mmCIF file of C-alpha atoms in Angstrom:
data_model
loop_
_atom_site.group_PDB
_atom_site.id
_atom_site.type_symbol
_atom_site.label_atom_id
_atom_site.label_comp_id
_atom_site.label_asym_id
_atom_site.label_seq_id
_atom_site.Cartn_x
_atom_site.Cartn_y
_atom_site.Cartn_z
ATOM 1 C CA UNK E 256 19.093 0.487 9.022
ATOM 2 C CA UNK E 257 16.345 0.351 11.653
ATOM 3 C CA UNK E 258 12.997 1.896 10.707
ATOM 4 C CA UNK E 259 10.349 2.608 13.353
ATOM 5 C CA UNK E 260 7.444 2.478 10.850
ATOM 6 C CA UNK E 261 8.216 0.071 7.987
ATOM 7 C CA UNK E 262 4.859 0.595 6.227
ATOM 8 C CA UNK E 263 5.315 4.374 6.156
ATOM 9 C CA UNK E 264 8.837 3.780 4.815
ATOM 10 C CA UNK E 265 7.404 1.599 2.027
ATOM 11 C CA UNK E 266 4.778 4.191 1.086
ATOM 12 C CA UNK E 267 7.411 6.942 1.084
ATOM 13 C CA UNK E 268 9.711 4.929 -1.187
ATOM 14 C CA UNK E 269 6.843 4.358 -3.641
ATOM 15 C CA UNK E 270 5.825 8.042 -3.481
ATOM 16 C CA UNK E 271 9.418 9.175 -4.077
ATOM 17 C CA UNK E 272 9.845 6.766 -6.993
ATOM 18 C CA UNK E 273 6.696 8.043 -8.713
ATOM 19 C CA UNK E 274 7.680 11.682 -8.136
ATOM 20 C CA UNK E 275 11.128 11.004 -9.623
ATOM 21 C CA UNK E 276 9.665 9.057 -12.562
ATOM 22 C CA UNK E 277 11.587 5.870 -11.759
ATOM 23 C CA UNK E 278 10.653 2.567 -13.389
ATOM 24 C CA UNK E 279 11.405 0.489 -10.288
ATOM 25 C CA UNK E 280 11.814 0.851 -6.557
ATOM 26 C CA UNK E 281 12.998 -1.636 -3.960
ATOM 27 C CA UNK E 282 11.704 -2.037 -0.408
ATOM 28 C CA UNK E 283 12.713 -4.481 2.328
ATOM 29 C CA UNK E 284 10.318 -7.433 2.366
ATOM 30 C CA UNK E 285 7.905 -8.458 5.092
ATOM 31 C CA UNK E 286 4.639 -10.375 5.058
ATOM 32 C CA UNK E 287 2.420 -7.294 5.398
ATOM 33 C CA UNK E 288 4.382 -5.341 2.762
ATOM 34 C CA UNK E 289 3.970 -8.224 0.318
ATOM 35 C CA UNK E 290 0.198 -8.197 0.966
ATOM 36 C CA UNK E 291 0.043 -4.417 0.416
ATOM 37 C CA UNK E 292 2.012 -4.832 -2.828
ATOM 38 C CA UNK E 293 -0.417 -7.536 -3.986
ATOM 39 C CA UNK E 294 -3.320 -5.130 -3.380
ATOM 40 C CA UNK E 295 -1.578 -2.365 -5.345
ATOM 41 C CA UNK E 296 -1.066 -4.766 -8.249
ATOM 42 C CA UNK E 297 -4.661 -6.054 -8.110
ATOM 43 C CA UNK E 298 -5.979 -2.467 -8.168
ATOM 44 C CA UNK E 299 -3.817 -1.701 -11.222
ATOM 45 C CA UNK E 300 -1.631 0.916 -9.529
ATOM 46 C CA UNK E 301 1.684 -0.860 -10.175
ATOM 47 C CA UNK E 302 2.802 -2.966 -13.140
ATOM 48 C CA UNK E 303 4.025 -5.816 -10.968
ATOM 49 C CA UNK E 304 6.504 -6.884 -8.342
ATOM 50 C CA UNK E 305 9.190 -9.475 -7.771
ATOM 51 C CA UNK E 306 10.530 -10.945 -4.544
ATOM 52 C CA UNK E 307 14.312 -10.906 -4.352
ATOM 53 C CA UNK E 308 15.879 -13.391 -1.955
ATOM 54 C CA UNK E 309 19.094 -12.507 -0.172
ATOM 55 C CA UNK E 310 20.794 -13.568 3.031
ATOM 56 C CA UNK E 311 18.590 -11.232 5.075
ATOM 57 C CA UNK E 312 14.858 -10.594 4.989
ATOM 58 C CA UNK E 313 14.716 -10.181 1.215
ATOM 59 C CA UNK E 314 13.478 -7.319 -0.916
ATOM 60 C CA UNK E 315 10.440 -6.472 -3.018
ATOM 61 C CA UNK E 316 11.213 -4.929 -6.413
ATOM 62 C CA UNK E 317 8.154 -2.925 -7.477
ATOM 63 C CA UNK E 318 7.593 -1.903 -11.114
ATOM 64 C CA UNK E 319 5.958 1.525 -11.125
ATOM 65 C CA UNK E 320 3.053 2.263 -13.478
ATOM 66 C CA UNK E 321 2.510 5.488 -15.425
ATOM 67 C CA UNK E 322 -0.144 6.733 -17.856
ATOM 68 C CA UNK E 323 0.622 7.412 -21.518
ATOM 69 C CA UNK E 324 1.034 11.087 -20.586
ATOM 70 C CA UNK E 325 3.729 10.116 -18.083
ATOM 71 C CA UNK E 326 1.644 10.711 -14.950
ATOM 72 C CA UNK E 327 1.920 8.171 -12.121
ATOM 73 C CA UNK E 328 -0.989 5.760 -11.637
ATOM 74 C CA UNK E 329 -0.769 6.416 -7.900
ATOM 75 C CA UNK E 330 -1.896 10.019 -7.446
ATOM 76 C CA UNK E 331 -1.437 10.041 -3.691
ATOM 77 C CA UNK E 332 -1.073 7.946 -0.585
ATOM 78 C CA UNK E 333 -1.071 8.700 3.091
ATOM 79 C CA UNK E 334 -0.369 6.645 6.208
ATOM 80 C CA UNK E 335 -3.298 6.607 8.657
ATOM 81 C CA UNK E 336 -2.585 4.234 11.546
ATOM 82 C CA UNK E 337 0.855 4.815 13.030
ATOM 83 C CA UNK E 338 2.812 2.935 15.701
ATOM 84 C CA UNK E 339 2.060 5.691 18.238
ATOM 85 C CA UNK E 340 -1.611 6.107 17.331
ATOM 86 C CA UNK E 341 -3.497 3.129 15.947
ATOM 87 C CA UNK E 342 -6.715 3.842 14.001
ATOM 88 C CA UNK E 343 -9.457 1.192 13.908
ATOM 89 C CA UNK E 344 -12.742 1.420 12.010
ATOM 90 C CA UNK E 345 -15.808 -0.779 12.005
ATOM 91 C CA UNK E 346 -17.439 -1.787 8.746
ATOM 92 C CA UNK E 347 -20.053 0.970 9.042
ATOM 93 C CA UNK E 348 -17.346 3.596 9.670
ATOM 94 C CA UNK E 349 -15.084 2.783 6.716
ATOM 95 C CA UNK E 350 -14.376 6.028 4.850
ATOM 96 C CA UNK E 351 -14.891 6.731 1.166
ATOM 97 C CA UNK E 352 -11.646 8.055 -0.252
ATOM 98 C CA UNK E 353 -11.864 10.836 -2.845
ATOM 99 C CA UNK E 354 -15.554 10.173 -3.453
ATOM 100 C CA UNK E 355 -14.959 6.489 -4.187
ATOM 101 C CA UNK E 356 -11.984 7.020 -6.531
ATOM 102 C CA UNK E 357 -9.522 5.830 -3.889
ATOM 103 C CA UNK E 358 -9.500 3.137 -1.256
ATOM 104 C CA UNK E 359 -8.165 2.336 2.186
ATOM 105 C CA UNK E 360 -5.949 -0.624 3.012
ATOM 106 C CA UNK E 361 -6.940 -2.410 6.225
ATOM 107 C CA UNK E 362 -5.672 -5.277 8.314
ATOM 108 C CA UNK E 363 -8.677 -7.360 9.298
ATOM 109 C CA UNK E 364 -9.290 -10.784 10.831
ATOM 110 C CA UNK E 365 -9.696 -11.987 7.220
ATOM 111 C CA UNK E 366 -6.293 -10.618 6.150
ATOM 112 C CA UNK E 367 -5.114 -7.424 4.475
ATOM 113 C CA UNK E 368 -8.032 -6.027 2.450
ATOM 114 C CA UNK E 369 -9.114 -2.904 0.620
ATOM 115 C CA UNK E 370 -11.993 -0.904 2.058
ATOM 116 C CA UNK E 371 -14.184 -2.068 -0.847
ATOM 117 C CA UNK E 372 -13.509 -5.727 -0.089
ATOM 118 C CA UNK E 373 -13.898 -5.177 3.662
ATOM 119 C CA UNK E 374 -17.391 -3.734 3.077
ATOM 120 C CA UNK E 375 -18.325 -6.789 0.999
ATOM 121 C CA UNK E 376 -16.926 -9.137 3.667
ATOM 122 C CA UNK E 377 -18.672 -7.077 6.403
ATOM 123 C CA UNK E 378 -15.504 -6.716 8.486
ATOM 124 C CA UNK E 379 -13.577 -3.770 9.931
ATOM 125 C CA UNK E 380 -10.028 -3.431 11.173
ATOM 126 C CA UNK E 381 -6.951 -1.247 11.439
ATOM 127 C CA UNK E 382 -6.725 1.363 8.676
ATOM 128 C CA UNK E 383 -3.136 1.290 7.376
ATOM 129 C CA UNK E 384 -3.268 3.792 4.497
ATOM 130 C CA UNK E 385 -5.408 5.749 2.065
ATOM 131 C CA UNK E 386 -4.497 5.447 -1.611
ATOM 132 C CA UNK E 387 -5.924 7.296 -4.584
#
């Protein structure tokens, strides 16, 4: 199946899995999706992930994380930069998400970073998504 915005598809699959209370979800693999998944794991929003090799591009199996009360660790996520309308921000213009409780994921010259890390590295870039 051809998807015009693979990152939005990934975020939607994760959002749907958390809303349904699933333990795992699977998304088609790509380099940028693997980097986004690594950020989600480093921020403690997913339990982990595993790369599944197949004859095609491969898949990422993501283990969803929930609180003891059964609430998802990821409260919300939204796609910012889209294929038809790219959104770029400089380091001084990086937004604070939910008063600092969330973060943005950016593609920068130094790789895929969170907004917190991008401020420390003093670099801006394309804002892919907001996550809280």
